[in-house]
Coordinates of C-alpha atoms in Angstrom, one line a residue:
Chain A
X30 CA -10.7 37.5 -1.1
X31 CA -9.1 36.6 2.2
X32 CA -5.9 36.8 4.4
X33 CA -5.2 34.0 5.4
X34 CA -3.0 32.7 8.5
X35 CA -1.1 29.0 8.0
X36 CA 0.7 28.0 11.6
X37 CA 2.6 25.2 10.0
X38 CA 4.2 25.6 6.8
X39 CA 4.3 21.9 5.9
X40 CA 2.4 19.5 3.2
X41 CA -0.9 20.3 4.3
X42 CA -0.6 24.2 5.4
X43 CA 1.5 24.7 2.5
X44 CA -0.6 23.1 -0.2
X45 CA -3.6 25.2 0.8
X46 CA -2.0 28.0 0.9
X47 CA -1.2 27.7 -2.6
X48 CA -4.6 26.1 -4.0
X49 CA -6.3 29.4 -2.0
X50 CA -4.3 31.8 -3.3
X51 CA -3.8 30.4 -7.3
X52 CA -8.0 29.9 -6.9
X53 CA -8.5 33.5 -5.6
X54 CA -10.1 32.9 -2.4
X55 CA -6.4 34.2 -0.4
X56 CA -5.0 37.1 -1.1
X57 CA -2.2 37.6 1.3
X58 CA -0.4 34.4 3.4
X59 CA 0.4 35.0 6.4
X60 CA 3.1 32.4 7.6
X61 CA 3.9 31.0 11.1
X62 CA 6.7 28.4 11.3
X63 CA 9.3 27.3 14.1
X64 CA 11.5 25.8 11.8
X65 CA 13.5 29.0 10.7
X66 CA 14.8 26.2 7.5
X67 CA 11.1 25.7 5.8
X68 CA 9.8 29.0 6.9
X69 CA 12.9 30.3 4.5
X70 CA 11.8 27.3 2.2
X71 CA 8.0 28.8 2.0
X72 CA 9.0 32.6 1.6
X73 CA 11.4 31.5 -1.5
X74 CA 9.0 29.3 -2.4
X75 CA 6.2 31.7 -2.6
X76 CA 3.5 29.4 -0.4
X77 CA 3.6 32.3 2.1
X78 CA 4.1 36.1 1.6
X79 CA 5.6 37.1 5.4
X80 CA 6.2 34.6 7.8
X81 CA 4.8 36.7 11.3
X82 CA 4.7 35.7 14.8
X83 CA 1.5 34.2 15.8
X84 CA -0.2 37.1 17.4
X85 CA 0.6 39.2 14.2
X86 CA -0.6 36.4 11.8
X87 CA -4.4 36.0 14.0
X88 CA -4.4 39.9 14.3
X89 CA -3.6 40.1 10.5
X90 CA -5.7 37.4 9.4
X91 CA -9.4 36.5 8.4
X92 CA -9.0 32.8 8.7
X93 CA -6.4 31.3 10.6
X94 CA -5.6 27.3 9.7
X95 CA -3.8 25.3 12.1
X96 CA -1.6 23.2 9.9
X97 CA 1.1 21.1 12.6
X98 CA 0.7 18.0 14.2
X99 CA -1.6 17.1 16.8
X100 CA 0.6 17.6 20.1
X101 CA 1.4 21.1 19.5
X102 CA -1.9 21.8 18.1
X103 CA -3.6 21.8 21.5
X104 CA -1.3 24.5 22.8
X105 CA -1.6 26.6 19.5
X106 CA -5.6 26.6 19.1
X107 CA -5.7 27.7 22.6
X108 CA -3.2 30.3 21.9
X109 CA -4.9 31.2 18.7
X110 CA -8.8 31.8 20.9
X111 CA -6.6 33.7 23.4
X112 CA -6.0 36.1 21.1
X113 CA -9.5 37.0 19.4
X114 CA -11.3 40.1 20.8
X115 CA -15.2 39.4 21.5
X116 CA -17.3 40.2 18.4
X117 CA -14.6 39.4 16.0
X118 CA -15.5 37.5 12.7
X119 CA -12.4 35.8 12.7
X120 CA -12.7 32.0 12.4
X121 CA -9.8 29.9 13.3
X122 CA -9.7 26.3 12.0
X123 CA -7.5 22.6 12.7
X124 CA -6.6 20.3 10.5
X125 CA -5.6 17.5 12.6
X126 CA -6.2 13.8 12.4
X127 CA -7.8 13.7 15.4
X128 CA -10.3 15.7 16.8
X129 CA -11.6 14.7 20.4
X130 CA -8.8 15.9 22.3
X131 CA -8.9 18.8 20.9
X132 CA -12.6 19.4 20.8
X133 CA -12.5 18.9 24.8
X134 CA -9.8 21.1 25.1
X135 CA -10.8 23.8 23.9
X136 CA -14.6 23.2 25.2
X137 CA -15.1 25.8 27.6
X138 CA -12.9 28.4 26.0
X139 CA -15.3 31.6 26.0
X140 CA -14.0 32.2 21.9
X141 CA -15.1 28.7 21.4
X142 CA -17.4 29.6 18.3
X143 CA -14.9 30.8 16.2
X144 CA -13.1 27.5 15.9
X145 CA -13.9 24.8 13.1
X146 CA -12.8 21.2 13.8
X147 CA -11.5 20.0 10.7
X148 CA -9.8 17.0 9.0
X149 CA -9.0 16.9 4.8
X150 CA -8.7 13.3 4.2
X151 CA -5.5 14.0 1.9
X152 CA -2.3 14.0 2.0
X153 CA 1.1 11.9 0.9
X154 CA 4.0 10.5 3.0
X155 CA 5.9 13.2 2.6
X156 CA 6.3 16.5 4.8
X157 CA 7.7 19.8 5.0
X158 CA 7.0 23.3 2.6
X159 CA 8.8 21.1 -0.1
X160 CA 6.4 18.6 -0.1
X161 CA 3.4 21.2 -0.9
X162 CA 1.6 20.3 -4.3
X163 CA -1.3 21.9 -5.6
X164 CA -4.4 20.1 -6.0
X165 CA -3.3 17.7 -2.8
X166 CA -7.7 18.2 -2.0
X167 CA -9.0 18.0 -5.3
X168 CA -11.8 15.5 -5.0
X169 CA -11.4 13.9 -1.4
X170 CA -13.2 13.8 1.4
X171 CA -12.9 16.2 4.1
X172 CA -14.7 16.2 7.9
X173 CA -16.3 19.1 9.7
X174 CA -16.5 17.5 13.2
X175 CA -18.9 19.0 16.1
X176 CA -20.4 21.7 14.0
X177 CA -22.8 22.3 16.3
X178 CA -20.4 24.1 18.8
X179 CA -18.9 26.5 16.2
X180 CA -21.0 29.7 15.1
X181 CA -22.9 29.2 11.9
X182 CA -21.3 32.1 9.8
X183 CA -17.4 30.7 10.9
X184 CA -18.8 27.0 9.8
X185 CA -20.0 28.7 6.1
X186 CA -17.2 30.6 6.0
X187 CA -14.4 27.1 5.9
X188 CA -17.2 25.5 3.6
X189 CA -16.4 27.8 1.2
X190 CA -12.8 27.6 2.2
X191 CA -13.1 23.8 1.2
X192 CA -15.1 24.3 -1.6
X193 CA -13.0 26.3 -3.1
X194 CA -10.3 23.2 -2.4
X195 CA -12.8 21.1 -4.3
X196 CA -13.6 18.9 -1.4
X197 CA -16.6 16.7 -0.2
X198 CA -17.7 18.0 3.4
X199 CA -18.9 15.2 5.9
X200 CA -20.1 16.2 8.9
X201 CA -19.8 13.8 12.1
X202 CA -18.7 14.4 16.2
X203 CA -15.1 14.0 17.0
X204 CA -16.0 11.2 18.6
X205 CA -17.2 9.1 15.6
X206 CA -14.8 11.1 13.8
X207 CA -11.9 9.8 15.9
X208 CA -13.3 5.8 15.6
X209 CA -13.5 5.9 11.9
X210 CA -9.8 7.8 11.2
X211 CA -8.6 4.8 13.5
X212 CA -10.0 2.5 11.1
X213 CA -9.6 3.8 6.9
X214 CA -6.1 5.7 8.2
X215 CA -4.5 5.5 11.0
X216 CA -4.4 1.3 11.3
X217 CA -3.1 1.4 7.9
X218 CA -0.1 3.3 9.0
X219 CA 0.6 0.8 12.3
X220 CA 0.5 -1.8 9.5
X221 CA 2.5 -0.1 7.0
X222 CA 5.1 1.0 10.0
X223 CA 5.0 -2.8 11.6
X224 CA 6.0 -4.2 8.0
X225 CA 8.9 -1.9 7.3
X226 CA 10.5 -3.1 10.6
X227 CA 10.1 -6.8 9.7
X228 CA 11.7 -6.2 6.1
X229 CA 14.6 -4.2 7.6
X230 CA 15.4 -6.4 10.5
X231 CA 16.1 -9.1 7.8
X232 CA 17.9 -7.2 5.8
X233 CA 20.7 -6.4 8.4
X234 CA 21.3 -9.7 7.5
X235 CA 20.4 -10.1 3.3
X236 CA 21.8 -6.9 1.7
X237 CA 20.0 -7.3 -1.7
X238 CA 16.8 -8.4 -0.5
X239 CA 15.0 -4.9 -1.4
X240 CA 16.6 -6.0 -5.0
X241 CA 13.6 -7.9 -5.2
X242 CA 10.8 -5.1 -3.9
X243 CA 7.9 -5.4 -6.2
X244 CA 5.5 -2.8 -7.0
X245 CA 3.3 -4.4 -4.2
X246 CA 5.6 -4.4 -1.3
X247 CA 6.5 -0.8 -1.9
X248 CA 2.4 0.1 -1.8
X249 CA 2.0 -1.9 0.8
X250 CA 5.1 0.1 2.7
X251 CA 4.8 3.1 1.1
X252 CA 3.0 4.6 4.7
X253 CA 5.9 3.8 6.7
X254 CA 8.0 6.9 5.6
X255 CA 5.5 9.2 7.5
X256 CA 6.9 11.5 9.8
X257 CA 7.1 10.6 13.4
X258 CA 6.4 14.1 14.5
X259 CA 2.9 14.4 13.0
X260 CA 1.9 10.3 13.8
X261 CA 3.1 10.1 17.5
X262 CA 1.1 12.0 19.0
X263 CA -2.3 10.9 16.4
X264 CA -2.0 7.5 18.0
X265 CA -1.0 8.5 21.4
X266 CA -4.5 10.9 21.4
X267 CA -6.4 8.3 19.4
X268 CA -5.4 5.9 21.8
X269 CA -8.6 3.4 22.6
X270 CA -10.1 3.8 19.1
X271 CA -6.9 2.2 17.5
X272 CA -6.3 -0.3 20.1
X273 CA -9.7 -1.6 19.7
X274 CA -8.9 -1.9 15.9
X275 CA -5.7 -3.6 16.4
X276 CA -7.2 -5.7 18.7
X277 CA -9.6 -7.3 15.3
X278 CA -6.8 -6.5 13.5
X279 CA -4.1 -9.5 15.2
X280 CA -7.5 -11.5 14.8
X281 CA -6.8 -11.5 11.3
X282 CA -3.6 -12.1 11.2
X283 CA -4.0 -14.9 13.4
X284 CA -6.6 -16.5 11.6
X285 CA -4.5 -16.4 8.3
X286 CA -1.5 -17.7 10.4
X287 CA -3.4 -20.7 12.0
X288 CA -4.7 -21.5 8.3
X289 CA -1.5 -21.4 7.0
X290 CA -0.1 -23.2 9.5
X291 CA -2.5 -26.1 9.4
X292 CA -2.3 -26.3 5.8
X293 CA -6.1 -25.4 6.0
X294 CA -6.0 -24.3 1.8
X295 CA -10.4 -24.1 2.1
X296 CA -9.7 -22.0 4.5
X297 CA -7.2 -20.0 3.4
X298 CA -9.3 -19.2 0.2
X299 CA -12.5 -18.2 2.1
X300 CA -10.1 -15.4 4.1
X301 CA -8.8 -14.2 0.4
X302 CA -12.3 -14.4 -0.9
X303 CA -13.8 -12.4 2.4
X304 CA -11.2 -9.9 1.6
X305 CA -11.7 -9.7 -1.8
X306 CA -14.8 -7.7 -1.0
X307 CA -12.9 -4.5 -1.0
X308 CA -12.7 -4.2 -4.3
X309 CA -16.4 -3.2 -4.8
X310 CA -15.4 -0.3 -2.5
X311 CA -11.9 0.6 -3.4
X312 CA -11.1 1.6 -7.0
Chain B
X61 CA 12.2 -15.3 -33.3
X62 CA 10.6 -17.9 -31.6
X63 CA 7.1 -19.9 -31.3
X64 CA 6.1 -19.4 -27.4
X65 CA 3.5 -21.7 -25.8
X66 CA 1.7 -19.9 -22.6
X67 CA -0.1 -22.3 -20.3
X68 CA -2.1 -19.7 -18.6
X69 CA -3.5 -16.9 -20.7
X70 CA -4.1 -14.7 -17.6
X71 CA -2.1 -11.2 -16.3
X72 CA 1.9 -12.6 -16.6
X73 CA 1.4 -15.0 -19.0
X74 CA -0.7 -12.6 -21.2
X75 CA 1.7 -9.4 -20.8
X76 CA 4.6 -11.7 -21.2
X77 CA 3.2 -12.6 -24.8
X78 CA 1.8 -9.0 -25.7
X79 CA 5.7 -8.6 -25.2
X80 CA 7.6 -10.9 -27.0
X81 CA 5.3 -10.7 -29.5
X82 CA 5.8 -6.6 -30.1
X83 CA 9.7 -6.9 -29.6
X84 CA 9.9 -9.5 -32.4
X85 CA 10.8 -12.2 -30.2
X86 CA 7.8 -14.5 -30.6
X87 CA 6.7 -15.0 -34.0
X88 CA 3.3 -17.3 -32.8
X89 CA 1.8 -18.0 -29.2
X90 CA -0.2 -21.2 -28.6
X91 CA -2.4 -20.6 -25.8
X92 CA -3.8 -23.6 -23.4
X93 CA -6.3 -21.9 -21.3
X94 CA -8.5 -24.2 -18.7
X95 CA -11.2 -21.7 -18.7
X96 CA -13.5 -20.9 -22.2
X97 CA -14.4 -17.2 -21.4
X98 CA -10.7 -16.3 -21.3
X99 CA -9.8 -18.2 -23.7
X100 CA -11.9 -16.6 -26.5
X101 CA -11.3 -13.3 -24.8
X102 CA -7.2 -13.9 -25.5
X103 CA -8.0 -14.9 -28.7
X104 CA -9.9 -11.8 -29.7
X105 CA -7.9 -9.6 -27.7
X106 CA -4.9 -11.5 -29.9
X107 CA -2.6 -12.4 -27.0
X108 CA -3.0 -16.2 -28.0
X109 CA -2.9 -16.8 -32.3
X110 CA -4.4 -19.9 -31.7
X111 CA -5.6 -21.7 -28.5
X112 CA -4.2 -25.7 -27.9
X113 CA -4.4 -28.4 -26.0
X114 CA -1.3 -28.6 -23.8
X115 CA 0.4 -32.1 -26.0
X116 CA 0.2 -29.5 -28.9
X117 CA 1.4 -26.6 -27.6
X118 CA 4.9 -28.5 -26.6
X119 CA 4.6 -29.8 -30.0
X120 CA 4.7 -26.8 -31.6
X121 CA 6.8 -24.7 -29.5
X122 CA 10.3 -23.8 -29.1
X123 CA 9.4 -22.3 -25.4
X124 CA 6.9 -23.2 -23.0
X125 CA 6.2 -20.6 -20.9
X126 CA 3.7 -22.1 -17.8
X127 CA 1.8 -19.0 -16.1
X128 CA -0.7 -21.0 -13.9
X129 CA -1.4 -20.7 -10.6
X130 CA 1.8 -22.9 -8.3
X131 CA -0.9 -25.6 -7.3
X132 CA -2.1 -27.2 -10.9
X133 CA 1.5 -25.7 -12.3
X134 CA 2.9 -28.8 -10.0
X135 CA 0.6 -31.1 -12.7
X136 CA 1.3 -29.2 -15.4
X137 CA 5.2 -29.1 -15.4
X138 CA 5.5 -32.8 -15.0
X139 CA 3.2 -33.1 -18.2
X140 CA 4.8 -30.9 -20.3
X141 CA 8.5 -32.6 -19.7
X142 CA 6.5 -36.3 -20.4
X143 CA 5.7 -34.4 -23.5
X144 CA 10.1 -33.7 -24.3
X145 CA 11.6 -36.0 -26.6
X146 CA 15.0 -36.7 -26.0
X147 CA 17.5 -34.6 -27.7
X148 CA 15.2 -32.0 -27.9
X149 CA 16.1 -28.1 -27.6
X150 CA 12.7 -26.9 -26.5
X151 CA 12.7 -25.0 -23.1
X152 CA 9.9 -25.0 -20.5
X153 CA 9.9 -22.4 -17.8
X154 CA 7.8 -21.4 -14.6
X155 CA 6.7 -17.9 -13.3
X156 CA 5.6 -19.2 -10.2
X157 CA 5.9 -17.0 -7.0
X158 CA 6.9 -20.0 -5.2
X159 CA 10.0 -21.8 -5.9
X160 CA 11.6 -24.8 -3.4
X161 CA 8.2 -27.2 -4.2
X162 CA 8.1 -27.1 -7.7
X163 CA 11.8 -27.8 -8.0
X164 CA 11.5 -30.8 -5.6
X165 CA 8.9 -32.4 -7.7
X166 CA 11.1 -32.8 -10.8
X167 CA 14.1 -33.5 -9.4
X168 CA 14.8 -36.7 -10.7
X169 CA 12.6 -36.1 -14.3
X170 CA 14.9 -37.5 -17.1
X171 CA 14.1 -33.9 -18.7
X172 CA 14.9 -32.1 -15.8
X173 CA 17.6 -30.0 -17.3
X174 CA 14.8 -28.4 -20.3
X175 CA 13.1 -26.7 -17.3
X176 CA 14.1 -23.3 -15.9
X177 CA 12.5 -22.1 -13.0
X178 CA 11.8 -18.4 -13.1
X179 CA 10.2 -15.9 -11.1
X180 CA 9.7 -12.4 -12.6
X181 CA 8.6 -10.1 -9.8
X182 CA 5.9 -7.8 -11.5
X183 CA 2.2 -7.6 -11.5
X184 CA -0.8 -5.8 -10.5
X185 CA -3.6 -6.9 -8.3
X186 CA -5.8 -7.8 -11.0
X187 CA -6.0 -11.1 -12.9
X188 CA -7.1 -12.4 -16.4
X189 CA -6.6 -11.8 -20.3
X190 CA -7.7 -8.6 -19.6
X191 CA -5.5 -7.5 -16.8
X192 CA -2.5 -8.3 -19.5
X193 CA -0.4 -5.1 -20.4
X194 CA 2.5 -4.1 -22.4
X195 CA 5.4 -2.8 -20.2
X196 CA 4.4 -5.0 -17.0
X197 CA 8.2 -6.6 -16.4
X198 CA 10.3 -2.7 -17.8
X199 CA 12.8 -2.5 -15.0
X200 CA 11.8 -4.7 -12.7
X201 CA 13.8 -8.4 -11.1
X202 CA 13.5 -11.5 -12.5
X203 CA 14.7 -14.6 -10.5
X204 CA 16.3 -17.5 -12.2
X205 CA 16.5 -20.1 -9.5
X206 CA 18.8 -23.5 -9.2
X207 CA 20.0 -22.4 -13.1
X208 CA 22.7 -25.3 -12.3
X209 CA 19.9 -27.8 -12.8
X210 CA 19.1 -26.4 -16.2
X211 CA 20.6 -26.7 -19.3
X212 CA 23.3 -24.2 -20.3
X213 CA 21.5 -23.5 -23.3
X214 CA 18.1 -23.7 -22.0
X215 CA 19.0 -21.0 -19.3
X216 CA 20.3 -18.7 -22.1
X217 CA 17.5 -19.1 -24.1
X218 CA 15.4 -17.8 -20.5
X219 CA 17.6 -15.3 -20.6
X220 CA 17.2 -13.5 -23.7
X221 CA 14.1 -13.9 -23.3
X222 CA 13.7 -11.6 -20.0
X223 CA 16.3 -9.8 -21.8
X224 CA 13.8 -9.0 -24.0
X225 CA 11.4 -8.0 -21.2
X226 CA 14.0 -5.4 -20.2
X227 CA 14.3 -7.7 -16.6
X228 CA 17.2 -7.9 -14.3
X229 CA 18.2 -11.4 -14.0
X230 CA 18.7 -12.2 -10.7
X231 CA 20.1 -15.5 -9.5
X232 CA 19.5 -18.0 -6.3
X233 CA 18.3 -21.6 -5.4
X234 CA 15.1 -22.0 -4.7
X235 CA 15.2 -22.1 -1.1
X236 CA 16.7 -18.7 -0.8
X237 CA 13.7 -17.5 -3.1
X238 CA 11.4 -18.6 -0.6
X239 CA 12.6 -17.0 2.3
X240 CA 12.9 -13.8 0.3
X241 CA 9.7 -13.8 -1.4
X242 CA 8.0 -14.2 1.8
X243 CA 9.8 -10.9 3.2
X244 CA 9.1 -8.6 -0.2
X245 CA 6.3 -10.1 -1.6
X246 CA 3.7 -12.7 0.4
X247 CA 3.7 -11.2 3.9
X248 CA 2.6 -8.1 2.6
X249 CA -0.4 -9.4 0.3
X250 CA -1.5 -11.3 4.4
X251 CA -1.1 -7.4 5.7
X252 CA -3.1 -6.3 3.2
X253 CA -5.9 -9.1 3.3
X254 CA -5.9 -8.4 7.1
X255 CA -6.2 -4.8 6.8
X256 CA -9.0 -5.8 4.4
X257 CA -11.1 -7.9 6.7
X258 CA -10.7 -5.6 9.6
X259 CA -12.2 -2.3 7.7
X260 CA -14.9 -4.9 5.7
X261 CA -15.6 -6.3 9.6
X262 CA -16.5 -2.3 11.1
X263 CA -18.4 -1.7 7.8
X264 CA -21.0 -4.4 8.3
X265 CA -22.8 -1.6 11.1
X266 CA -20.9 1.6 9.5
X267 CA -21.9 2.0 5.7
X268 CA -20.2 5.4 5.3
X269 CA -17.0 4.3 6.8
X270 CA -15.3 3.9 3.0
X271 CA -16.6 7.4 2.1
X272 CA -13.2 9.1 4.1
X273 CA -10.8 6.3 2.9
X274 CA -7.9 8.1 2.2
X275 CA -5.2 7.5 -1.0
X276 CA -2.6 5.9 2.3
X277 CA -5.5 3.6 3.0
X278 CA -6.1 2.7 -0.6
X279 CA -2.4 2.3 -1.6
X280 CA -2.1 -0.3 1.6
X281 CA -5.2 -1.8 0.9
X282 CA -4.6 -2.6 -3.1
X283 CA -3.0 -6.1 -2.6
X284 CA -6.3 -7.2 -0.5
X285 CA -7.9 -7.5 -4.4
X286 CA -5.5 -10.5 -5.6
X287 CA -6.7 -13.4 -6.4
X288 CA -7.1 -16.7 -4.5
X289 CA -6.3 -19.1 -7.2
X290 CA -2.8 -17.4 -7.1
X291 CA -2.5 -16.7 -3.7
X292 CA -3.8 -19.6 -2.0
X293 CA -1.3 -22.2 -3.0
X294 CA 1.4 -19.9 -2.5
X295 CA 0.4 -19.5 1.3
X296 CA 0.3 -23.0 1.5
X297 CA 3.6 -24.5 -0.7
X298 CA 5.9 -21.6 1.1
X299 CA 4.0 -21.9 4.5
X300 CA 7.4 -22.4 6.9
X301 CA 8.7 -19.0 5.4
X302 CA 5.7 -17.5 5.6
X303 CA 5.0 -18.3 9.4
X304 CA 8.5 -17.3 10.7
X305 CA 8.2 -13.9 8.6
X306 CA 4.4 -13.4 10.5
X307 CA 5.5 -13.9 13.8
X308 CA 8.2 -11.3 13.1
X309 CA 5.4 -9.2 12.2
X310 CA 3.5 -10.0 15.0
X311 CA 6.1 -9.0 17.4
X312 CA 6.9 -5.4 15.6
X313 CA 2.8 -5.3 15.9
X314 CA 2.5 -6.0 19.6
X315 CA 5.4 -3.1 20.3
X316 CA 3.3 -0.2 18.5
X317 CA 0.5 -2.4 20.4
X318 CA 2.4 -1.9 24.1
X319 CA 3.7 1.9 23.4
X320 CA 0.4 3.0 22.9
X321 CA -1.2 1.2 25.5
X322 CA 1.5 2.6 27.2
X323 CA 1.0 6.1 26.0
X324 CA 5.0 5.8 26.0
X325 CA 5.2 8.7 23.4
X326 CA 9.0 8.2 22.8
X327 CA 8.9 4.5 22.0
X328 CA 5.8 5.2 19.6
X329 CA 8.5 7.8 17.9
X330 CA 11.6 5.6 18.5
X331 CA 9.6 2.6 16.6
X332 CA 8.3 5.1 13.6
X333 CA 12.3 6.7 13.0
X334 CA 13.2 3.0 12.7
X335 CA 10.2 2.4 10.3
X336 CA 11.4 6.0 8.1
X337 CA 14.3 3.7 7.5
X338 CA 12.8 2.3 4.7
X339 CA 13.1 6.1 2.9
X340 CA 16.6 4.9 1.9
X341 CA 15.4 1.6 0.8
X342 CA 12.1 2.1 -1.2
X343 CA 11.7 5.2 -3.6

């Protein structure tokens, strides 16, 4: 078993820290949070067992994860290689939703190797240590990005990690990493975000009119409760992969607006019908 | 209890007779079904005790319950009041997700005041006998729109029967319906088509790119799988609604668009707080 370091006791540091350590492969959390509130949260909460500084948790830890959002990240994974001796078999990995930043960041650190670009395609639209469930991983996908740069033994070492979280490991650059995110995740959040604001700006006006919310609007919305602090700075880094996508993404929307507004019904149907297609992908 | 006529033996017309049919409402359901396949699958699946032509079904019944598509249900509701005899207490009623057209095109039928225009929100993506379900309408709103057109009895009768369906009545003319099922409901099955056609569009060159959809991608994505005998007439019969509700959307589009173009960090977050709005809103 394995001590293991979580900087970021939110949804995703939290619920690995308690599908490691219920599956055996953790043996002691070690905790880092800067919100003094969910780092009391965790401890009570048993998802870590001391919440340290962050040189204590790397100097106590075999794996450190780095579990916060993608601003801070940068700092912290330096931080984290700063503070690993030469020869250690410490591995220290990310679990951000993007990855090329931070891969170029970090590129000429001399403790490069012990770091393990990662990102588990899971999660909900919740956050904090309260919002940790087990079995979040079970099943999904999860991306190893630039393996090549990381020491072999580190990269085995967080696919056993993520074995032991039951997920499928793809292996891709951060480059290619960072267009598809922008495409199966983070557009879907711009769209989920851009239709909660249309909603509420008519309801200043229409009080009742989430009376009427149907099982389909609140899917389709669901993604817009996601926490600004872990999405601003995923689009802001992912910058010209999700423009490009919301570039042929208005395209759409354009071409279902001029059918509509031509009364174009042929066409209208061969847009549904074109769309339609996703269901032999998506269960 | 009652003998129910469903035109339309398809998700709401099916799971509205599974219903009334379990909670001793219905006593017999005469089915008219355009299409053979599902009509022998109601039959077997016993949704429908006997399938009809439509004359006979508003012989026999004591409610007509039409569940078509709005496009032929135009048709189809002026057929079904030819069929009314003066004097008559039998009720015909629409589920129809659009509201102002249908009302307009019976306006002056002499047996205008047997029809009540209804329009339970509840469904699924999917479509057919098959999709049919007990429990589809538990809990959720039904709208009973221009009820001072109906009937006193006839909208009672509609009422006891989404009584029965454990529905909220909810009441509004048909205009108002419009303009609010094109916020809560149609803009975000065009979100969700677009969303569709933009992934679908990247995946012609990138086979694999489904292979990290998340459950955020999925849950926004699920509407994309409707069906465009539904959906197109919709689009098209509440088309003025529908356009000033997109270019709302378009506008809250082009912001996230310009702050990350920008890399204007605090209008990205300033735009996402307003979004988390919708916490309070949508469970």
């Amino acid at each position: 078993m394995y001590k293991i370091g979580v900087i970021g006791l939110g949804l995703i540091g939290g619920s690995m820290a308690i599908d490691l350590k219920r599956r055996k492969f953790a043996d002691r959390i070690f905790g880092v949070e800067a919100e003094p509130v969910n780092a009391a949260a965790a401890l009570k909460m048993g998802i870590a067992d001391e919440i340290t500084d962050l040189e204590t948790c790397v100097g106590n830890s075999d794996i450190v994860i780095i579990a916060i959002p993608a601003e801070p990240a940068l700092k912290v994974l330096q931080q984290v290689l700063d503070h690993m001796e030469a020869g250690t078999g410490k591995v220290v990995m990310d679990v951000c939703s993007t990855k090329e930043m931070l891969a170029k960041n970090v590129h000429y650190h001399p403790m490069r190797k012990r770091y393990v670009a990662t990102h588990p395609m899971a999660g909900t639209e919740y956050s904090g240590p309260w919002a940790a469930m087990p079995g979040l991983f079970d099943g999904r996908a999860c991306i190893i990005s630039d393996s090549v740069e990381s020491d072999p033994k580190a990269v085995r070492l967080v696919e056993e990690l993520y074995l032991t979280l039951n997920m499928r490991t793809i292996y891709m650059n951060s480059s290619n990493h960072d267009v598809h995110a922008a495409y199966v995740s983070h557009i879907s959040h711009i769209t989920s975000f851009a239709l909660a604001l249309t909603v509420l700006e008519k309801e200043k006006n229409e009080k009742h009119i989430f009376d009427l919310a149907s099982g389909g609007f609140s899917s389709t919305v669901r993604l817009a409760k996601s926490n600004p602090d872990m999405w601003t700075p995923i689009f802001s880094q992912n910058r010209d992969n999700i423009l490009q996508v919301m570039d042929t993404y208005m395209e759409k929307i354009k071409s279902f607006r001029d059918a509509i507004a031509d009364y174009d019904e042929s066409r209208i149907r061969s847009l549904i019908e074109e769309a339609n297609r996703i269901k032999k992908i998506i269960v």
